[in-house]
C-alpha cells in the first residue's frame, strides 16, 4: 500500500497515508440517485471505515471550503524535472525518461502544454529475449495461432496475415452470423479515473475457428472465443422507482452519499463487486443536467427523482488466457523491461487501467422533477402526493382519467399536476423543471424521451425495443489491465506485470484531484484534460478526466 502526501486534501494530514487509496474519488459516478462507486478524498462531513493491516480505521474529517467572496489567485501548472535516462532496452533499442505534474494549474493559470516523456535510440549491451515459443503459425502481428486456422475466411491474426496466399478458403460458417449487441464496447479498456472506455484490449472478433450460432430474438449470433457467456434477457419492465426530497440540500446529500460499499482494496486497484457505469464529466447529457439542476441550488424547490432500468443481456468473459487485441498486444511488447513510468503511463492513457470481466447491458431512463414549494403548499399538496401521482401517471399514462381517484388525492390537483408534467406548452404553476437523462437505444427515441415530459408507455416501449439493438453498459465487474499479462502470451510476463502494477499506483497519484486547492462555492475539484483541475457542483462530486497529454489546470464552476 502506498501513501500520497497532498496537503490540500484534509485539515490535518496524519490520516493522509491511510486515505491514499481512497483519494481518486468516484470511479464510476452517475449523476443522480444511481448507485455508484464513491471513494472519497473528502466530501463534506465524511466518515470512512476500512481495514489496514488488520486494524480497523475510522476517520471523519470535513472538507476544506473556500468562501465565494474570496477570489483565488491563479495557479500555474508546474512540472517535475526530467527523470534520469533508463538503461538501453535490449528489445526496443531505446532508452526513456519522463516528467510528472507537480502542480496542476487552477483558476485560469497557465497549463503545461509540453511532452511528458522522451525516447532516444541507443545500443544495447544485452540480448533481447521477449518471444514465446510458438508451435503453430506466427502472425505478422506477433500473435501465435493454430495452423488449422489458416485460410478459413476469418481474420484470426487481426491483420489478415493468416489469409494471405490462400489457394482455397475453407469457411467454417456457411451462413452470415451477426456479432453480439454491444460486444466491442466490452472489449475496450476502462480508465477508472476518467470513467472512459479507451482502446480495444481484447479481440472479440477472434473465434478460434468455432462456428456455433446462438439464436436471440430470431437472429443468429456467433460466439467469440473470449466470451464465456452472453445471455439475452428482458428483466426491465415499464416500472419506475422514485425518491422524494424536500430540499436541494437533501437531494445533494443523497446523491453525494450514494456509493457502493467496499470491503477492501489491494495494491494495484483490484476492485471487488459490481459497479454501475455512468456518465463521464464531458458527456453533453451530464453537462445539461448539471447546468439545469444547479439553477435551483439556492431556492426552496422540492425534488423527485425516478428511474427505470431495462436489462437486455448478461456478459461474462472467459477466465483463462483470453485473446488480446493485436494492437494492445504489440503495445505491451514495446514496453521497456526496466521500469520507466512514462511509457507505462502512456499505455494506461491509451488503453485504460482495467478491463471488463462481467457486465450488464441495457438502457436507463431517469428524470428529476423540480417542484415549486410555495405553489404546492398553497394548493395543500404534499411532496408525497406529487410522487404518488407522478408514479401512477408514468405507469398508467398521464392522460388516463381517474388516476387520481385510486390515489385518494384531490382529482383537480392531481389532474393539474399531470397536465403540467405532460404538456410542454401549458403555463407552469407547480412544475419548475423536468430533467430527463436517457442511456441506450436509438438516437431518435433518446432525443424524444429527453425532451418530452412524462413519457407515454408507447414511447417507452419503442425506446425499449431500440435498446435491444443499441445497448449501453449499465454495470460491470473489472480487473486491472496487468492481469491480462500472462506467461502464455509474454516471455517476460512477471517483469511486465510488476511494472504495470507499480505504474498503476503512480498513475493513481498523478490523477488525483487531491492536489488541488479548495474550489469556490464548496465545489469539488476534478482533473480535466490531463492536468487541468476544475471545481464541480457538490451535487455531482468528483469525476476526473485525463485527455490529451499534458494540459493542466484547476478551476471552479
Short mmCIF file of C-alpha atoms in Angstrom, two decimals, residues 129-429:
data_model
loop_
_atom_site.label_atom_id
_atom_site.label_comp_id
_atom_site.label_asym_id
_atom_site.label_seq_id
_atom_site.Cartn_x
_atom_site.Cartn_y
_atom_site.Cartn_z
CA UNK A 129 14.53 -12.31 -25.14
CA UNK A 130 10.85 -11.40 -25.48
CA UNK A 131 9.32 -14.11 -27.65
CA UNK A 132 7.23 -17.07 -26.55
CA UNK A 133 7.79 -20.34 -28.42
CA UNK A 134 5.03 -20.84 -30.98
CA UNK A 135 4.14 -24.36 -32.14
CA UNK A 136 1.77 -23.05 -34.80
CA UNK A 137 1.70 -20.06 -37.16
CA UNK A 138 3.25 -16.73 -36.15
CA UNK A 139 1.16 -13.84 -37.49
CA UNK A 140 2.72 -10.62 -38.70
CA UNK A 141 1.20 -9.06 -35.59
CA UNK A 142 3.20 -11.47 -33.41
CA UNK A 143 0.15 -13.50 -32.44
CA UNK A 144 0.54 -17.29 -32.36
CA UNK A 145 -2.36 -19.29 -33.80
CA UNK A 146 -3.01 -22.93 -34.72
CA UNK A 147 -2.25 -23.78 -38.34
CA UNK A 148 -5.75 -25.15 -38.83
CA UNK A 149 -6.95 -21.53 -38.69
CA UNK A 150 -5.10 -20.60 -41.88
CA UNK A 151 -7.26 -19.83 -44.91
CA UNK A 152 -10.59 -20.28 -43.13
CA UNK A 153 -12.04 -16.90 -44.09
CA UNK A 154 -11.69 -15.48 -40.56
CA UNK A 155 -9.29 -12.75 -39.52
CA UNK A 156 -7.58 -14.86 -36.86
CA UNK A 157 -4.36 -12.82 -36.85
CA UNK A 158 -6.07 -9.44 -36.64
CA UNK A 159 -4.28 -8.16 -39.74
CA UNK A 160 -5.45 -10.85 -42.23
CA UNK A 161 -1.91 -12.27 -42.48
CA UNK A 162 -3.38 -15.76 -41.89
CA UNK A 163 -5.46 -15.35 -45.05
CA UNK A 164 -2.63 -14.42 -47.41
CA UNK A 165 -1.57 -16.62 -50.35
CA UNK A 166 -4.51 -18.98 -49.92
CA UNK A 167 -5.22 -21.25 -52.87
CA UNK A 168 -8.59 -22.12 -51.37
CA UNK A 169 -10.63 -20.77 -48.45
CA UNK A 170 -12.48 -23.24 -46.20
CA UNK A 171 -15.12 -21.24 -44.35
CA UNK A 172 -16.48 -22.67 -41.10
CA UNK A 173 -19.69 -20.64 -41.14
CA UNK A 174 -21.88 -21.37 -44.15
CA UNK A 175 -24.30 -18.52 -43.47
CA UNK A 176 -23.96 -14.93 -42.25
CA UNK A 177 -23.89 -14.65 -38.47
CA UNK A 178 -24.06 -11.39 -36.53
CA UNK A 179 -21.92 -10.05 -33.71
CA UNK A 180 -23.43 -9.78 -30.25
CA UNK A 181 -25.01 -6.42 -29.46
CA UNK A 182 -22.51 -4.10 -27.79
CA UNK A 183 -19.71 -6.67 -27.90
CA UNK A 184 -16.99 -4.22 -29.00
CA UNK A 185 -17.67 -1.95 -26.01
CA UNK A 186 -16.98 -4.91 -23.78
CA UNK A 187 -13.60 -5.46 -25.45
CA UNK A 188 -12.46 -1.94 -24.55
CA UNK A 189 -10.24 -0.98 -21.66
CA UNK A 190 -11.69 1.24 -18.95
CA UNK A 191 -9.89 4.15 -17.32
CA UNK A 192 -11.33 4.11 -13.82
CA UNK A 193 -10.08 7.63 -13.15
CA UNK A 194 -11.99 9.17 -16.06
CA UNK A 195 -14.92 6.78 -16.46
CA UNK A 196 -13.99 6.50 -20.14
CA UNK A 197 -13.80 3.44 -22.33
CA UNK A 198 -10.47 3.55 -24.16
CA UNK A 199 -8.79 1.40 -26.82
CA UNK A 200 -9.56 -2.26 -27.51
CA UNK A 201 -7.63 -4.62 -25.25
CA UNK A 202 -9.47 -7.82 -26.18
CA UNK A 203 -10.16 -9.29 -29.62
CA UNK A 204 -13.85 -10.17 -29.65
CA UNK A 205 -13.68 -10.82 -33.40
CA UNK A 206 -11.47 -13.86 -32.84
CA UNK A 207 -13.41 -17.15 -32.97
CA UNK A 208 -10.62 -19.80 -32.98
CA UNK A 209 -12.39 -21.44 -35.92
CA UNK A 210 -15.57 -22.20 -33.99
CA UNK A 211 -18.98 -21.53 -35.50
CA UNK A 212 -21.73 -22.25 -33.01
CA UNK A 213 -24.64 -19.93 -33.69
CA UNK A 214 -26.70 -18.64 -30.78
CA UNK A 215 -30.21 -17.55 -31.69
CA UNK A 216 -31.50 -14.46 -29.93
CA UNK A 217 -34.86 -12.98 -30.94
CA UNK A 218 -34.69 -14.64 -34.34
CA UNK A 219 -31.11 -13.57 -35.11
CA UNK A 220 -28.10 -15.90 -35.19
CA UNK A 221 -25.01 -14.66 -33.35
CA UNK A 222 -21.51 -16.11 -33.40
CA UNK A 223 -19.89 -16.56 -30.01
CA UNK A 224 -16.33 -15.15 -29.84
CA UNK A 225 -13.51 -17.22 -28.36
CA UNK A 226 -13.15 -14.80 -25.43
CA UNK A 227 -16.79 -14.93 -24.33
CA UNK A 228 -17.82 -17.46 -21.70
CA UNK A 229 -21.48 -16.47 -21.87
CA UNK A 230 -23.79 -13.87 -23.38
CA UNK A 231 -27.31 -14.35 -22.07
CA UNK A 232 -30.16 -12.31 -23.50
CA UNK A 233 -32.93 -11.32 -21.13
CA UNK A 234 -35.56 -8.67 -20.54
CA UNK A 235 -35.68 -8.10 -16.81
CA UNK A 236 -36.61 -4.47 -17.10
CA UNK A 237 -40.29 -3.58 -17.22
CA UNK A 238 -42.21 -0.36 -17.54
CA UNK A 239 -41.78 0.42 -13.86
CA UNK A 240 -40.15 3.31 -12.07
CA UNK A 241 -38.60 3.61 -8.64
CA UNK A 242 -38.82 7.13 -7.27
CA UNK A 243 -37.49 9.13 -4.33
CA UNK A 244 -38.65 12.48 -2.97
CA UNK A 245 -36.51 15.28 -1.47
CA UNK A 246 -37.80 18.24 0.50
CA UNK A 247 -34.86 20.48 -0.43
CA UNK A 248 -31.89 20.82 -2.74
CA UNK A 249 -29.55 20.10 0.15
CA UNK A 250 -31.24 16.78 0.92
CA UNK A 251 -31.19 15.93 -2.79
CA UNK A 252 -27.49 16.80 -2.92
CA UNK A 253 -26.72 14.81 0.21
CA UNK A 254 -28.48 11.73 -1.10
CA UNK A 255 -26.63 11.87 -4.40
CA UNK A 256 -23.33 12.58 -2.71
CA UNK A 257 -23.68 9.63 -0.34
CA UNK A 258 -24.92 7.12 -2.92
CA UNK A 259 -21.99 4.73 -3.19
CA UNK A 260 -21.04 1.10 -3.28
CA UNK A 261 -19.53 -0.17 -0.04
CA UNK A 262 -16.11 -1.65 -0.46
CA UNK A 263 -14.76 -4.37 1.79
CA UNK A 264 -11.12 -3.91 0.83
CA UNK A 265 -8.73 -2.57 -1.75
CA UNK A 266 -5.44 -4.22 -2.53
CA UNK A 267 -2.37 -2.63 -4.02
CA UNK A 268 -2.88 -2.21 -7.74
CA UNK A 269 -6.55 -1.27 -7.50
CA UNK A 270 -8.26 -4.63 -7.70
CA UNK A 271 -11.90 -3.63 -7.37
CA UNK A 272 -14.31 -6.16 -5.88
CA UNK A 273 -18.01 -6.16 -6.59
CA UNK A 274 -20.29 -4.99 -9.36
CA UNK A 275 -20.36 -1.28 -10.18
CA UNK A 276 -22.72 0.92 -12.08
CA UNK A 277 -21.22 2.60 -15.13
CA UNK A 278 -22.46 6.14 -15.65
CA UNK A 279 -21.78 9.45 -17.30
CA UNK A 280 -18.35 10.98 -17.68
CA UNK A 281 -17.80 14.66 -16.97
CA UNK A 282 -17.65 15.75 -20.61
CA UNK A 283 -20.84 13.93 -21.63
CA UNK A 284 -23.23 16.55 -23.03
CA UNK A 285 -26.17 14.88 -21.29
CA UNK A 286 -24.39 15.10 -17.98
CA UNK A 287 -23.44 18.75 -18.54
CA UNK A 288 -27.01 19.66 -19.38
CA UNK A 289 -28.24 18.01 -16.21
CA UNK A 290 -25.67 19.89 -14.10
CA UNK A 291 -26.48 23.25 -15.64
CA UNK A 292 -30.22 22.89 -15.19
CA UNK A 293 -30.11 21.42 -11.70
CA UNK A 294 -27.69 23.98 -10.28
CA UNK A 295 -30.17 26.77 -11.02
CA UNK A 296 -32.26 25.57 -8.08
CA UNK A 297 -29.48 25.22 -5.50
CA UNK A 298 -30.47 28.43 -3.68
CA UNK A 299 -34.25 28.01 -3.94
CA UNK A 300 -36.82 26.27 -1.76
CA UNK A 301 -37.72 23.87 -4.57
CA UNK A 302 -38.58 20.23 -3.92
CA UNK A 303 -37.23 17.31 -5.94
CA UNK A 304 -38.46 13.94 -7.13
CA UNK A 305 -36.10 11.55 -8.88
CA UNK A 306 -37.37 8.49 -10.76
CA UNK A 307 -35.57 5.79 -12.69
CA UNK A 308 -36.43 2.81 -14.88
CA UNK A 309 -33.86 0.16 -15.88
CA UNK A 310 -34.06 -2.19 -18.83
CA UNK A 311 -31.58 -5.10 -18.88
CA UNK A 312 -31.20 -6.94 -22.17
CA UNK A 313 -28.07 -9.09 -21.76
CA UNK A 314 -25.58 -10.50 -19.24
CA UNK A 315 -21.97 -10.83 -20.42
CA UNK A 316 -19.13 -12.86 -18.92
CA UNK A 317 -15.54 -13.08 -20.15
CA UNK A 318 -13.69 -16.40 -20.12
CA UNK A 319 -11.19 -16.52 -17.27
CA UNK A 320 -8.14 -18.21 -18.78
CA UNK A 321 -5.96 -16.53 -21.42
CA UNK A 322 -8.43 -14.51 -23.49
CA UNK A 323 -7.16 -13.42 -26.89
CA UNK A 324 -5.73 -9.91 -26.70
CA UNK A 325 -6.36 -7.34 -29.40
CA UNK A 326 -3.29 -7.38 -31.61
CA UNK A 327 -2.60 -3.64 -31.22
CA UNK A 328 -2.73 -3.85 -27.43
CA UNK A 329 -0.55 -6.97 -27.56
CA UNK A 330 2.05 -5.11 -29.61
CA UNK A 331 1.99 -2.11 -27.26
CA UNK A 332 2.69 -4.33 -24.26
CA UNK A 333 5.57 -5.97 -26.16
CA UNK A 334 7.04 -2.50 -26.72
CA UNK A 335 7.14 -1.65 -23.02
CA UNK A 336 10.67 -1.44 -21.58
CA UNK A 337 11.58 -4.19 -19.13
CA UNK A 338 13.48 -1.71 -17.00
CA UNK A 339 10.76 0.32 -15.34
CA UNK A 340 10.11 3.75 -16.85
CA UNK A 341 6.86 5.30 -15.63
CA UNK A 342 6.32 7.47 -18.71
CA UNK A 343 5.94 4.52 -21.10
CA UNK A 344 3.58 2.61 -18.83
CA UNK A 345 1.55 5.76 -18.15
CA UNK A 346 1.09 6.15 -21.90
CA UNK A 347 -0.32 2.63 -22.08
CA UNK A 348 -2.93 3.48 -19.43
CA UNK A 349 -3.89 6.67 -21.24
CA UNK A 350 -4.46 4.83 -24.50
CA UNK A 351 -5.97 1.58 -23.21
CA UNK A 352 -7.31 2.36 -19.75
CA UNK A 353 -6.40 0.89 -16.39
CA UNK A 354 -8.82 -2.05 -16.22
CA UNK A 355 -10.72 -4.48 -18.44
CA UNK A 356 -14.29 -5.73 -18.18
CA UNK A 357 -14.86 -9.28 -16.94
CA UNK A 358 -18.65 -9.18 -16.46
CA UNK A 359 -21.30 -6.69 -17.48
CA UNK A 360 -25.00 -5.99 -17.72
CA UNK A 361 -26.13 -4.36 -20.96
CA UNK A 362 -29.31 -2.37 -21.45
CA UNK A 363 -30.76 1.09 -21.08
CA UNK A 364 -31.75 3.54 -18.36
CA UNK A 365 -34.40 6.25 -18.39
CA UNK A 366 -34.50 8.60 -15.43
CA UNK A 367 -35.76 12.04 -14.63
CA UNK A 368 -35.64 14.68 -11.92
CA UNK A 369 -38.85 16.62 -11.33
CA UNK A 370 -38.34 20.01 -9.64
CA UNK A 371 -41.43 21.42 -7.93
CA UNK A 372 -42.40 24.90 -6.69
CA UNK A 373 -42.63 24.60 -2.92
CA UNK A 374 -44.87 27.66 -2.39
CA UNK A 375 -47.37 26.59 -5.05
CA UNK A 376 -47.61 23.10 -3.60
CA UNK A 377 -48.17 24.46 -0.11
CA UNK A 378 -50.90 26.86 -1.20
CA UNK A 379 -52.68 24.04 -3.03
CA UNK A 380 -52.44 21.80 0.03
CA UNK A 381 -50.30 19.38 -1.92
CA UNK A 382 -47.58 17.33 -0.16
CA UNK A 383 -44.49 16.06 -1.93
CA UNK A 384 -45.68 12.51 -1.29
CA UNK A 385 -48.86 13.39 -3.20
CA UNK A 386 -46.75 14.58 -6.12
CA UNK A 387 -44.66 11.44 -6.04
CA UNK A 388 -47.68 9.12 -5.92
CA UNK A 389 -49.48 10.97 -8.67
CA UNK A 390 -46.39 11.05 -10.88
CA UNK A 391 -45.71 7.38 -10.30
CA UNK A 392 -49.25 6.45 -11.29
CA UNK A 393 -49.12 8.76 -14.27
CA UNK A 394 -45.97 7.04 -15.51
CA UNK A 395 -47.36 3.55 -15.05
CA UNK A 396 -50.80 4.22 -16.49
CA UNK A 397 -50.23 7.10 -18.88
CA UNK A 398 -50.60 10.71 -17.84
CA UNK A 399 -53.78 11.27 -19.82
CA UNK A 400 -55.82 8.40 -18.35
CA UNK A 401 -58.79 9.73 -16.45
CA UNK A 402 -59.33 8.56 -12.91
CA UNK A 403 -55.68 8.08 -11.98
CA UNK A 404 -56.06 10.38 -9.00
CA UNK A 405 -59.17 8.59 -7.77
CA UNK A 406 -57.24 5.42 -6.93
CA UNK A 407 -54.67 7.50 -5.06
CA UNK A 408 -57.10 9.19 -2.71
CA UNK A 409 -55.88 12.60 -3.89
CA UNK A 410 -57.98 15.56 -4.92
CA UNK A 411 -58.85 15.00 -8.53
CA UNK A 412 -58.39 18.59 -9.62
CA UNK A 413 -54.95 18.98 -8.07
CA UNK A 414 -53.60 15.71 -9.41
CA UNK A 415 -55.10 16.35 -12.81
CA UNK A 416 -53.50 19.78 -12.92
CA UNK A 417 -50.14 18.33 -11.95
CA UNK A 418 -50.26 15.61 -14.59
CA UNK A 419 -51.26 18.19 -17.18
CA UNK A 420 -48.25 20.36 -16.31
CA UNK A 421 -45.84 17.44 -16.48
CA UNK A 422 -47.28 16.07 -19.70
CA UNK A 423 -47.73 19.31 -21.63
CA UNK A 424 -44.73 21.43 -22.63
CA UNK A 425 -46.92 24.30 -23.78
CA UNK A 426 -49.04 24.82 -20.69
CA UNK A 427 -48.34 27.53 -18.14
CA UNK A 428 -46.47 26.05 -15.20
CA UNK A 429 -47.55 26.61 -11.60
#
